[in-house]
Amino acid sequence: MNQLAFIGLGNMGGGMAHRLVERGHRLTVFNRTAAKAKPLVEAGAVVADSPEGAAEGQRVVLLSLSDERAVDEVLFGRVVPVLEPGALVVDTSTVSPGYAREAAGRLASKGLRRVEACVVGNPLQAREGALRVYVSGAEEDFAEVRPVLDAIGSQVLHLGAPGTATSMKLVLNLLLGAQVASMAEAVAYGVAAGLDREQLITSIAESGFSSVVMKFRAALMKGGRYEPAFFRADLMAKDVRIATEAAHAAGLTVPVLDTVLERFAAVVAAGDGAKDAAVIAEHQA
């Protein structure tokens, strides 16, 4: 279990990979932008020149990819063909519950196993091993990779069948998106009413109506510091879209969250998708 492949070294993936190296795991890593692998190589990881090069011969492969298209391309297009039967894929990518179930079935049909490990937190927490990790999949597979998940998470919780961990992650991201969007609108109203913006944001962050999320984003809004992103606006839009589509498919109406999706989609359309989700405060009409 000390020998792993890690594919996808973005903000979260890079943090998790660093944590695993620091905890003594031997990693072979791959990232589309090779420069992001350099600090890991300096820390002791081995870099591969392709996803299949990282995965070949490995019993456990971790993924941290941006969306379903990337998982299809990297996992099913390039990694699966080189894995031996019985290999285990730990997927931390945020996808839809339906896709998570489909992916588990596709891997099982090839004699492979999948553990859905949805992580909640920010890149700093990933680097510190302080993420919350929600897990789906067979209990025996979860038990096998538990030491890896314990290294990256301060809380690791097994929820059940494929798709359940993804659903939990989406529920939490819906709340995140709604809080950030509503705070941006409340600040816009306060400024229009004549309040000092900095004092207003500070008062919100220090109030009993605040939360850890709101305090964190309040600091970014107050300073106008949206890069580097802790959680990109385009990924927020993607996650809210996935969740609202799943809610609609279940026969639910979610008008508040539909509006949150529209707001973040507008941020992305305006060209600020790569900035932190808090940048929505700069897009209030």
mmCIF file with all atom_site columns, N, CA and C in Angstrom, residues 184-251:
data_model
loop_
_atom_site.group_PDB
_atom_site.id
_atom_site.type_symbol
_atom_site.label_atom_id
_atom_site.label_alt_id
_atom_site.label_comp_id
_atom_site.label_asym_id
_atom_site.label_entity_id
_atom_site.label_seq_id
_atom_site.pdbx_PDB_ins_code
_atom_site.Cartn_x
_atom_site.Cartn_y
_atom_site.Cartn_z
_atom_site.occupancy
_atom_site.B_iso_or_equiv
_atom_site.pdbx_formal_charge
_atom_site.auth_seq_id
_atom_site.auth_comp_id
_atom_site.auth_asym_id
_atom_site.auth_atom_id
_atom_site.pdbx_PDB_model_num
ATOM 1   N N  . ALA A 1 184 ? -22.445 37.714 -1.372  1.00 0.00 ? 184 ALA A N  1
ATOM 2   C CA . ALA A 1 184 ? -22.094 38.699 -2.387  1.00 0.00 ? 184 ALA A CA 1
ATOM 3   C C  . ALA A 1 184 ? -23.259 39.662 -2.617  1.00 0.00 ? 184 ALA A C  1
ATOM 4   N N  . GLU A 1 185 ? -24.477 39.131 -2.663  1.00 0.00 ? 185 GLU A N  1
ATOM 5   C CA . GLU A 1 185 ? -25.637 39.987 -2.885  1.00 0.00 ? 185 GLU A CA 1
ATOM 6   C C  . GLU A 1 185 ? -25.920 40.872 -1.670  1.00 0.00 ? 185 GLU A C  1
ATOM 7   N N  . ALA A 1 186 ? -25.745 40.317 -0.479  1.00 0.00 ? 186 ALA A N  1
ATOM 8   C CA . ALA A 1 186 ? -25.967 41.109 0.732   1.00 0.00 ? 186 ALA A CA 1
ATOM 9   C C  . ALA A 1 186 ? -24.970 42.255 0.816   1.00 0.00 ? 186 ALA A C  1
ATOM 10  N N  . VAL A 1 187 ? -23.711 41.996 0.451   1.00 0.00 ? 187 VAL A N  1
ATOM 11  C CA . VAL A 1 187 ? -22.696 43.047 0.457   1.00 0.00 ? 187 VAL A CA 1
ATOM 12  C C  . VAL A 1 187 ? -23.051 44.122 -0.561  1.00 0.00 ? 187 VAL A C  1
ATOM 13  N N  . ALA A 1 188 ? -23.498 43.706 -1.743  1.00 0.00 ? 188 ALA A N  1
ATOM 14  C CA . ALA A 1 188 ? -23.875 44.677 -2.777  1.00 0.00 ? 188 ALA A CA 1
ATOM 15  C C  . ALA A 1 188 ? -25.000 45.585 -2.281  1.00 0.00 ? 188 ALA A C  1
ATOM 16  N N  . TYR A 1 189 ? -25.973 44.982 -1.598  1.00 0.00 ? 189 TYR A N  1
ATOM 17  C CA . TYR A 1 189 ? -27.066 45.803 -1.056  1.00 0.00 ? 189 TYR A CA 1
ATOM 18  C C  . TYR A 1 189 ? -26.536 46.777 -0.001  1.00 0.00 ? 189 TYR A C  1
ATOM 19  N N  . GLY A 1 190 ? -25.688 46.284 0.902   1.00 0.00 ? 190 GLY A N  1
ATOM 20  C CA . GLY A 1 190 ? -25.162 47.146 1.956   1.00 0.00 ? 190 GLY A CA 1
ATOM 21  C C  . GLY A 1 190 ? -24.395 48.329 1.411   1.00 0.00 ? 190 GLY A C  1
ATOM 22  N N  . VAL A 1 191 ? -23.581 48.089 0.389   1.00 0.00 ? 191 VAL A N  1
ATOM 23  C CA . VAL A 1 191 ? -22.814 49.179 -0.222  1.00 0.00 ? 191 VAL A CA 1
ATOM 24  C C  . VAL A 1 191 ? -23.759 50.175 -0.892  1.00 0.00 ? 191 VAL A C  1
ATOM 25  N N  . ALA A 1 192 ? -24.788 49.655 -1.585  1.00 0.00 ? 192 ALA A N  1
ATOM 26  C CA . ALA A 1 192 ? -25.768 50.535 -2.232  1.00 0.00 ? 192 ALA A CA 1
ATOM 27  C C  . ALA A 1 192 ? -26.516 51.373 -1.204  1.00 0.00 ? 192 ALA A C  1
ATOM 28  N N  . ALA A 1 193 ? -26.647 50.839 0.023   1.00 0.00 ? 193 ALA A N  1
ATOM 29  C CA . ALA A 1 193 ? -27.340 51.564 1.093   1.00 0.00 ? 193 ALA A CA 1
ATOM 30  C C  . ALA A 1 193 ? -26.443 52.568 1.798   1.00 0.00 ? 193 ALA A C  1
ATOM 31  N N  . GLY A 1 194 ? -25.181 52.631 1.377   1.00 0.00 ? 194 GLY A N  1
ATOM 32  C CA . GLY A 1 194 ? -24.280 53.633 1.922   1.00 0.00 ? 194 GLY A CA 1
ATOM 33  C C  . GLY A 1 194 ? -23.293 53.137 2.956   1.00 0.00 ? 194 GLY A C  1
ATOM 34  N N  . LEU A 1 195 ? -23.234 51.843 3.206   1.00 0.00 ? 195 LEU A N  1
ATOM 35  C CA . LEU A 1 195 ? -22.299 51.305 4.194   1.00 0.00 ? 195 LEU A CA 1
ATOM 36  C C  . LEU A 1 195 ? -20.902 51.174 3.603   1.00 0.00 ? 195 LEU A C  1
ATOM 37  N N  . ASP A 1 196 ? -19.904 51.300 4.476   1.00 0.00 ? 196 ASP A N  1
ATOM 38  C CA . ASP A 1 196 ? -18.526 51.103 4.056   1.00 0.00 ? 196 ASP A CA 1
ATOM 39  C C  . ASP A 1 196 ? -18.300 49.621 3.750   1.00 0.00 ? 196 ASP A C  1
ATOM 40  N N  . ARG A 1 197 ? -17.790 49.307 2.577   1.00 0.00 ? 197 ARG A N  1
ATOM 41  C CA . ARG A 1 197 ? -17.686 47.910 2.136   1.00 0.00 ? 197 ARG A CA 1
ATOM 42  C C  . ARG A 1 197 ? -16.813 47.073 3.055   1.00 0.00 ? 197 ARG A C  1
ATOM 43  N N  . GLU A 1 198 ? -15.640 47.574 3.396   1.00 0.00 ? 198 GLU A N  1
ATOM 44  C CA . GLU A 1 198 ? -14.720 46.797 4.227   1.00 0.00 ? 198 GLU A CA 1
ATOM 45  C C  . GLU A 1 198 ? -15.314 46.557 5.606   1.00 0.00 ? 198 GLU A C  1
ATOM 46  N N  . GLN A 1 199 ? -15.878 47.604 6.203   1.00 0.00 ? 199 GLN A N  1
ATOM 47  C CA . GLN A 1 199 ? -16.493 47.466 7.524   1.00 0.00 ? 199 GLN A CA 1
ATOM 48  C C  . GLN A 1 199 ? -17.686 46.505 7.469   1.00 0.00 ? 199 GLN A C  1
ATOM 49  N N  . LEU A 1 200 ? -18.443 46.567 6.394   1.00 0.00 ? 200 LEU A N  1
ATOM 50  C CA . LEU A 1 200 ? -19.599 45.692 6.220   1.00 0.00 ? 200 LEU A CA 1
ATOM 51  C C  . LEU A 1 200 ? -19.183 44.229 6.154   1.00 0.00 ? 200 LEU A C  1
ATOM 52  N N  . ILE A 1 201 ? -18.182 43.943 5.342   1.00 0.00 ? 201 ILE A N  1
ATOM 53  C CA . ILE A 1 201 ? -17.732 42.549 5.188   1.00 0.00 ? 201 ILE A CA 1
ATOM 54  C C  . ILE A 1 201 ? -17.176 42.032 6.505   1.00 0.00 ? 201 ILE A C  1
ATOM 55  N N  . THR A 1 202 ? -16.429 42.871 7.216   1.00 0.00 ? 202 THR A N  1
ATOM 56  C CA . THR A 1 202 ? -15.896 42.468 8.516   1.00 0.00 ? 202 THR A CA 1
ATOM 57  C C  . THR A 1 202 ? -17.029 42.157 9.490   1.00 0.00 ? 202 THR A C  1
ATOM 58  N N  . SER A 1 203 ? -18.055 42.991 9.492   1.00 0.00 ? 203 SER A N  1
ATOM 59  C CA . SER A 1 203 ? -19.194 42.775 10.398  1.00 0.00 ? 203 SER A CA 1
ATOM 60  C C  . SER A 1 203 ? -19.917 41.469 10.069  1.00 0.00 ? 203 SER A C  1
ATOM 61  N N  . ILE A 1 204 ? -20.070 41.160 8.792   1.00 0.00 ? 204 ILE A N  1
ATOM 62  C CA . ILE A 1 204 ? -20.699 39.895 8.392   1.00 0.00 ? 204 ILE A CA 1
ATOM 63  C C  . ILE A 1 204 ? -19.870 38.723 8.893   1.00 0.00 ? 204 ILE A C  1
ATOM 64  N N  . ALA A 1 205 ? -18.561 38.798 8.674   1.00 0.00 ? 205 ALA A N  1
ATOM 65  C CA . ALA A 1 205 ? -17.684 37.687 9.048   1.00 0.00 ? 205 ALA A CA 1
ATOM 66  C C  . ALA A 1 205 ? -17.674 37.455 10.555  1.00 0.00 ? 205 ALA A C  1
ATOM 67  N N  . GLU A 1 206 ? -17.842 38.519 11.322  1.00 0.00 ? 206 GLU A N  1
ATOM 68  C CA . GLU A 1 206 ? -17.778 38.398 12.783  1.00 0.00 ? 206 GLU A CA 1
ATOM 69  C C  . GLU A 1 206 ? -19.145 38.185 13.428  1.00 0.00 ? 206 GLU A C  1
ATOM 70  N N  . SER A 1 207 ? -20.180 38.132 12.623  1.00 0.00 ? 207 SER A N  1
ATOM 71  C CA . SER A 1 207 ? -21.537 38.023 13.170  1.00 0.00 ? 207 SER A CA 1
ATOM 72  C C  . SER A 1 207 ? -21.912 36.578 13.482  1.00 0.00 ? 207 SER A C  1
ATOM 73  N N  . GLY A 1 208 ? -23.007 36.433 14.202  1.00 0.00 ? 208 GLY A N  1
ATOM 74  C CA . GLY A 1 208 ? -23.527 35.102 14.484  1.00 0.00 ? 208 GLY A CA 1
ATOM 75  C C  . GLY A 1 208 ? -24.147 34.448 13.276  1.00 0.00 ? 208 GLY A C  1
ATOM 76  N N  . PHE A 1 209 ? -24.318 35.191 12.185  1.00 0.00 ? 209 PHE A N  1
ATOM 77  C CA . PHE A 1 209 ? -24.873 34.638 10.946  1.00 0.00 ? 209 PHE A CA 1
ATOM 78  C C  . PHE A 1 209 ? -23.790 34.041 10.060  1.00 0.00 ? 209 PHE A C  1
ATOM 79  N N  . SER A 1 210 ? -22.541 34.203 10.464  1.00 0.00 ? 210 SER A N  1
ATOM 80  C CA . SER A 1 210 ? -21.432 33.767 9.635   1.00 0.00 ? 210 SER A CA 1
ATOM 81  C C  . SER A 1 210 ? -21.169 32.263 9.817   1.00 0.00 ? 210 SER A C  1
ATOM 82  N N  . SER A 1 211 ? -20.186 31.786 9.087   1.00 0.00 ? 211 SER A N  1
ATOM 83  C CA . SER A 1 211 ? -19.747 30.389 9.162   1.00 0.00 ? 211 SER A CA 1
ATOM 84  C C  . SER A 1 211 ? -18.272 30.368 8.800   1.00 0.00 ? 211 SER A C  1
ATOM 85  N N  . VAL A 1 212 ? -17.640 29.220 8.927   1.00 0.00 ? 212 VAL A N  1
ATOM 86  C CA . VAL A 1 212 ? -16.236 29.104 8.529   1.00 0.00 ? 212 VAL A CA 1
ATOM 87  C C  . VAL A 1 212 ? -16.075 29.481 7.062   1.00 0.00 ? 212 VAL A C  1
ATOM 88  N N  . VAL A 1 213 ? -16.999 28.998 6.237   1.00 0.00 ? 213 VAL A N  1
ATOM 89  C CA . VAL A 1 213 ? -16.967 29.295 4.804   1.00 0.00 ? 213 VAL A CA 1
ATOM 90  C C  . VAL A 1 213 ? -17.101 30.795 4.559   1.00 0.00 ? 213 VAL A C  1
ATOM 91  N N  . MET A 1 214 ? -18.061 31.425 5.225   1.00 0.00 ? 214 MET A N  1
ATOM 92  C CA . MET A 1 214 ? -18.284 32.844 4.992   1.00 0.00 ? 214 MET A CA 1
ATOM 93  C C  . MET A 1 214 ? -17.112 33.687 5.479   1.00 0.00 ? 214 MET A C  1
ATOM 94  N N  . LYS A 1 215 ? -16.526 33.324 6.612   1.00 0.00 ? 215 LYS A N  1
ATOM 95  C CA . LYS A 1 215 ? -15.366 34.064 7.106   1.00 0.00 ? 215 LYS A CA 1
ATOM 96  C C  . LYS A 1 215 ? -14.206 33.970 6.131   1.00 0.00 ? 215 LYS A C  1
ATOM 97  N N  . PHE A 1 216 ? -14.004 32.768 5.596   1.00 0.00 ? 216 PHE A N  1
ATOM 98  C CA . PHE A 1 216 ? -12.891 32.552 4.660   1.00 0.00 ? 216 PHE A CA 1
ATOM 99  C C  . PHE A 1 216 ? -13.097 33.375 3.394   1.00 0.00 ? 216 PHE A C  1
ATOM 100 N N  . ARG A 1 217 ? -14.310 33.299 2.810   1.00 0.00 ? 217 ARG A N  1
ATOM 101 C CA . ARG A 1 217 ? -14.584 34.048 1.581   1.00 0.00 ? 217 ARG A CA 1
ATOM 102 C C  . ARG A 1 217 ? -14.684 35.547 1.849   1.00 0.00 ? 217 ARG A C  1
ATOM 103 N N  . ALA A 1 218 ? -15.124 35.931 3.037   1.00 0.00 ? 218 ALA A N  1
ATOM 104 C CA . ALA A 1 218 ? -15.188 37.351 3.374   1.00 0.00 ? 218 ALA A CA 1
ATOM 105 C C  . ALA A 1 218 ? -13.802 37.981 3.289   1.00 0.00 ? 218 ALA A C  1
ATOM 106 N N  . ALA A 1 219 ? -12.804 37.256 3.779   1.00 0.00 ? 219 ALA A N  1
ATOM 107 C CA . ALA A 1 219 ? -11.435 37.780 3.725   1.00 0.00 ? 219 ALA A CA 1
ATOM 108 C C  . ALA A 1 219 ? -10.978 37.964 2.280   1.00 0.00 ? 219 ALA A C  1
ATOM 109 N N  . LEU A 1 220 ? -11.342 37.038 1.402   1.00 0.00 ? 220 LEU A N  1
ATOM 110 C CA . LEU A 1 220 ? -10.969 37.163 -0.004  1.00 0.00 ? 220 LEU A CA 1
ATOM 111 C C  . LEU A 1 220 ? -11.693 38.335 -0.654  1.00 0.00 ? 220 LEU A C  1
ATOM 112 N N  . MET A 1 221 ? -12.991 38.474 -0.343  1.00 0.00 ? 221 MET A N  1
ATOM 113 C CA . MET A 1 221 ? -13.768 39.585 -0.908  1.00 0.00 ? 221 MET A CA 1
ATOM 114 C C  . MET A 1 221 ? -13.235 40.933 -0.438  1.00 0.00 ? 221 MET A C  1
ATOM 115 N N  . LYS A 1 222 ? -12.917 41.009 0.836   1.00 0.00 ? 222 LYS A N  1
ATOM 116 C CA . LYS A 1 222 ? -12.455 42.277 1.407   1.00 0.00 ? 222 LYS A CA 1
ATOM 117 C C  . LYS A 1 222 ? -11.152 42.729 0.761   1.00 0.00 ? 222 LYS A C  1
ATOM 118 N N  . GLY A 1 223 ? -10.262 41.756 0.523   1.00 0.00 ? 223 GLY A N  1
ATOM 119 C CA . GLY A 1 223 ? -8.980  42.105 -0.073  1.00 0.00 ? 223 GLY A CA 1
ATOM 120 C C  . GLY A 1 223 ? -8.957  42.028 -1.580  1.00 0.00 ? 223 GLY A C  1
ATOM 121 N N  . GLY A 1 224 ? -10.060 41.557 -2.184  1.00 0.00 ? 224 GLY A N  1
ATOM 122 C CA . GLY A 1 224 ? -10.082 41.392 -3.636  1.00 0.00 ? 224 GLY A CA 1
ATOM 123 C C  . GLY A 1 224 ? -9.053  40.392 -4.114  1.00 0.00 ? 224 GLY A C  1
ATOM 124 N N  . ARG A 1 225 ? -8.755  39.392 -3.280  1.00 0.00 ? 225 ARG A N  1
ATOM 125 C CA . ARG A 1 225 ? -7.724  38.391 -3.607  1.00 0.00 ? 225 ARG A CA 1
ATOM 126 C C  . ARG A 1 225 ? -8.414  37.102 -4.049  1.00 0.00 ? 225 ARG A C  1
ATOM 127 N N  . TYR A 1 226 ? -8.498  36.905 -5.335  1.00 0.00 ? 226 TYR A N  1
ATOM 128 C CA . TYR A 1 226 ? -9.216  35.749 -5.860  1.00 0.00 ? 226 TYR A CA 1
ATOM 129 C C  . TYR A 1 226 ? -8.297  34.751 -6.567  1.00 0.00 ? 226 TYR A C  1
ATOM 130 N N  . GLU A 1 227 ? -7.019  35.067 -6.587  1.00 0.00 ? 227 GLU A N  1
ATOM 131 C CA . GLU A 1 227 ? -6.035  34.157 -7.178  1.00 0.00 ? 227 GLU A CA 1
ATOM 132 C C  . GLU A 1 227 ? -4.818  34.073 -6.265  1.00 0.00 ? 227 GLU A C  1
ATOM 133 N N  . PRO A 1 228 ? -4.253  32.901 -6.053  1.00 0.00 ? 228 PRO A N  1
ATOM 134 C CA . PRO A 1 228 ? -4.710  31.614 -6.588  1.00 0.00 ? 228 PRO A CA 1
ATOM 135 C C  . PRO A 1 228 ? -6.034  31.198 -5.952  1.00 0.00 ? 228 PRO A C  1
ATOM 136 N N  . ALA A 1 229 ? -6.822  30.463 -6.691  1.00 0.00 ? 229 ALA A N  1
ATOM 137 C CA . ALA A 1 229 ? -8.149  30.058 -6.237  1.00 0.00 ? 229 ALA A CA 1
ATOM 138 C C  . ALA A 1 229 ? -8.055  28.899 -5.248  1.00 0.00 ? 229 ALA A C  1
ATOM 139 N N  . PHE A 1 230 ? -8.833  28.995 -4.183  1.00 0.00 ? 230 PHE A N  1
ATOM 140 C CA . PHE A 1 230 ? -8.977  27.867 -3.273  1.00 0.00 ? 230 PHE A CA 1
ATOM 141 C C  . PHE A 1 230 ? -10.048 26.902 -3.789  1.00 0.00 ? 230 PHE A C  1
ATOM 142 N N  . PHE A 1 231 ? -11.069 27.448 -4.430  1.00 0.00 ? 231 PHE A N  1
ATOM 143 C CA . PHE A 1 231 ? -12.085 26.649 -5.106  1.00 0.00 ? 231 PHE A CA 1
ATOM 144 C C  . PHE A 1 231 ? -12.564 27.491 -6.285  1.00 0.00 ? 231 PHE A C  1
ATOM 145 N N  . ARG A 1 232 ? -12.177 27.078 -7.489  1.00 0.00 ? 232 ARG A N  1
ATOM 146 C CA . ARG A 1 232 ? -12.442 27.875 -8.679  1.00 0.00 ? 232 ARG A CA 1
ATOM 147 C C  . ARG A 1 232 ? -13.932 28.053 -8.932  1.00 0.00 ? 232 ARG A C  1
ATOM 148 N N  . ALA A 1 233 ? -14.278 29.206 -9.470  1.00 0.00 ? 233 ALA A N  1
ATOM 149 C CA . ALA A 1 233 ? -15.677 29.515 -9.770  1.00 0.00 ? 233 ALA A CA 1
ATOM 150 C C  . ALA A 1 233 ? -16.249 28.569 -10.815 1.00 0.00 ? 233 ALA A C  1
ATOM 151 N N  . ASP A 1 234 ? -15.424 28.149 -11.801 1.00 0.00 ? 234 ASP A N  1
ATOM 152 C CA . ASP A 1 234 ? -15.958 27.234 -12.820 1.00 0.00 ? 234 ASP A CA 1
ATOM 153 C C  . ASP A 1 234 ? -16.233 25.856 -12.232 1.00 0.00 ? 234 ASP A C  1
ATOM 154 N N  . LEU A 1 235 ? -15.443 25.432 -11.260 1.00 0.00 ? 235 LEU A N  1
ATOM 155 C CA . LEU A 1 235 ? -15.716 24.152 -10.612 1.00 0.00 ? 235 LEU A CA 1
ATOM 156 C C  . LEU A 1 235 ? -16.944 24.253 -9.714  1.00 0.00 ? 235 LEU A C  1
ATOM 157 N N  . MET A 1 236 ? -17.130 25.404 -9.095  1.00 0.00 ? 236 MET A N  1
ATOM 158 C CA . MET A 1 236 ? -18.349 25.625 -8.324  1.00 0.00 ? 236 MET A CA 1
ATOM 159 C C  . MET A 1 236 ? -19.568 25.529 -9.234  1.00 0.00 ? 236 MET A C  1
ATOM 160 N N  . ALA A 1 237 ? -19.505 26.194 -10.378 1.00 0.00 ? 237 ALA A N  1
ATOM 161 C CA . ALA A 1 237 ? -20.614 26.135 -11.326 1.00 0.00 ? 237 ALA A CA 1
ATOM 162 C C  . ALA A 1 237 ? -20.874 24.708 -11.771 1.00 0.00 ? 237 ALA A C  1
ATOM 163 N N  . LYS A 1 238 ? -19.816 23.968 -12.035 1.00 0.00 ? 238 LYS A N  1
ATOM 164 C CA . LYS A 1 238 ? -19.970 22.565 -12.462 1.00 0.00 ? 238 LYS A CA 1
ATOM 165 C C  . LYS A 1 238 ? -20.654 21.739 -11.389 1.00 0.00 ? 238 LYS A C  1
ATOM 166 N N  . ASP A 1 239 ? -20.208 21.877 -10.142 1.00 0.00 ? 239 ASP A N  1
ATOM 167 C CA . ASP A 1 239 ? -20.774 21.066 -9.063  1.00 0.00 ? 239 ASP A CA 1
ATOM 168 C C  . ASP A 1 239 ? -22.229 21.426 -8.791  1.00 0.00 ? 239 ASP A C  1
ATOM 169 N N  . VAL A 1 240 ? -22.545 22.722 -8.815  1.00 0.00 ? 240 VAL A N  1
ATOM 170 C CA . VAL A 1 240 ? -23.934 23.126 -8.606  1.00 0.00 ? 240 VAL A CA 1
ATOM 171 C C  . VAL A 1 240 ? -24.811 22.627 -9.759  1.00 0.00 ? 240 VAL A C  1
ATOM 172 N N  . ARG A 1 241 ? -24.289 22.673 -10.966 1.00 0.00 ? 241 ARG A N  1
ATOM 173 C CA . ARG A 1 241 ? -25.047 22.159 -12.112 1.00 0.00 ? 241 ARG A CA 1
ATOM 174 C C  . ARG A 1 241 ? -25.325 20.668 -11.961 1.00 0.00 ? 241 ARG A C  1
ATOM 175 N N  . ILE A 1 242 ? -24.300 19.893 -11.618 1.00 0.00 ? 242 ILE A N  1
ATOM 176 C CA . ILE A 1 242 ? -24.473 18.450 -11.439 1.00 0.00 ? 242 ILE A CA 1
ATOM 177 C C  . ILE A 1 242 ? -25.534 18.172 -10.372 1.00 0.00 ? 242 ILE A C  1
ATOM 178 N N  . ALA A 1 243 ? -25.448 18.903 -9.254  1.00 0.00 ? 243 ALA A N  1
ATOM 179 C CA . ALA A 1 243 ? -26.370 18.658 -8.145  1.00 0.00 ? 243 ALA A CA 1
ATOM 180 C C  . ALA A 1 243 ? -27.798 19.055 -8.487  1.00 0.00 ? 243 ALA A C  1
ATOM 181 N N  . THR A 1 244 ? -27.963 20.204 -9.135  1.00 0.00 ? 244 THR A N  1
ATOM 182 C CA . THR A 1 244 ? -29.325 20.629 -9.469  1.00 0.00 ? 244 THR A CA 1
ATOM 183 C C  . THR A 1 244 ? -29.934 19.715 -10.524 1.00 0.00 ? 244 THR A C  1
ATOM 184 N N  . GLU A 1 245 ? -29.125 19.230 -11.452 1.00 0.00 ? 245 GLU A N  1
ATOM 185 C CA . GLU A 1 245 ? -29.641 18.276 -12.438 1.00 0.00 ? 245 GLU A CA 1
ATOM 186 C C  . GLU A 1 245 ? -30.087 16.986 -11.761 1.00 0.00 ? 245 GLU A C  1
ATOM 187 N N  . ALA A 1 246 ? -29.305 16.519 -10.781 1.00 0.00 ? 246 ALA A N  1
ATOM 188 C CA . ALA A 1 246 ? -29.691 15.315 -10.041 1.00 0.00 ? 246 ALA A CA 1
ATOM 189 C C  . ALA A 1 246 ? -30.966 15.552 -9.248  1.00 0.00 ? 246 ALA A C  1
ATOM 190 N N  . ALA A 1 247 ? -31.106 16.751 -8.669  1.00 0.00 ? 247 ALA A N  1
ATOM 191 C CA . ALA A 1 247 ? -32.322 17.079 -7.917  1.00 0.00 ? 247 ALA A CA 1
ATOM 192 C C  . ALA A 1 247 ? -33.540 17.100 -8.837  1.00 0.00 ? 247 ALA A C  1
ATOM 193 N N  . HIS A 1 248 ? -33.392 17.705 -10.017 1.00 0.00 ? 248 HIS A N  1
ATOM 194 C CA . HIS A 1 248 ? -34.500 17.740 -10.970 1.00 0.00 ? 248 HIS A CA 1
ATOM 195 C C  . HIS A 1 248 ? -34.878 16.324 -11.409 1.00 0.00 ? 248 HIS A C  1
ATOM 196 N N  . ALA A 1 249 ? -33.862 15.478 -11.635 1.00 0.00 ? 249 ALA A N  1
ATOM 197 C CA . ALA A 1 249 ? -34.128 14.104 -12.048 1.00 0.00 ? 249 ALA A CA 1
ATOM 198 C C  . ALA A 1 249 ? -34.888 13.336 -10.971 1.00 0.00 ? 249 ALA A C  1
ATOM 199 N N  . ALA A 1 250 ? -34.701 13.740 -9.713  1.00 0.00 ? 250 ALA A N  1
ATOM 200 C CA . ALA A 1 250 ? -35.402 13.092 -8.597  1.00 0.00 ? 250 ALA A CA 1
ATOM 201 C C  . ALA A 1 250 ? -36.795 13.698 -8.375  1.00 0.00 ? 250 ALA A C  1
ATOM 202 N N  . GLY A 1 251 ? -37.170 14.646 -9.221  1.00 0.00 ? 251 GLY A N  1
ATOM 203 C CA . GLY A 1 251 ? -38.499 15.246 -9.110  1.00 0.00 ? 251 GLY A CA 1
ATOM 204 C C  . GLY A 1 251 ? -38.581 16.411 -8.153  1.00 0.00 ? 251 GLY A C  1
#
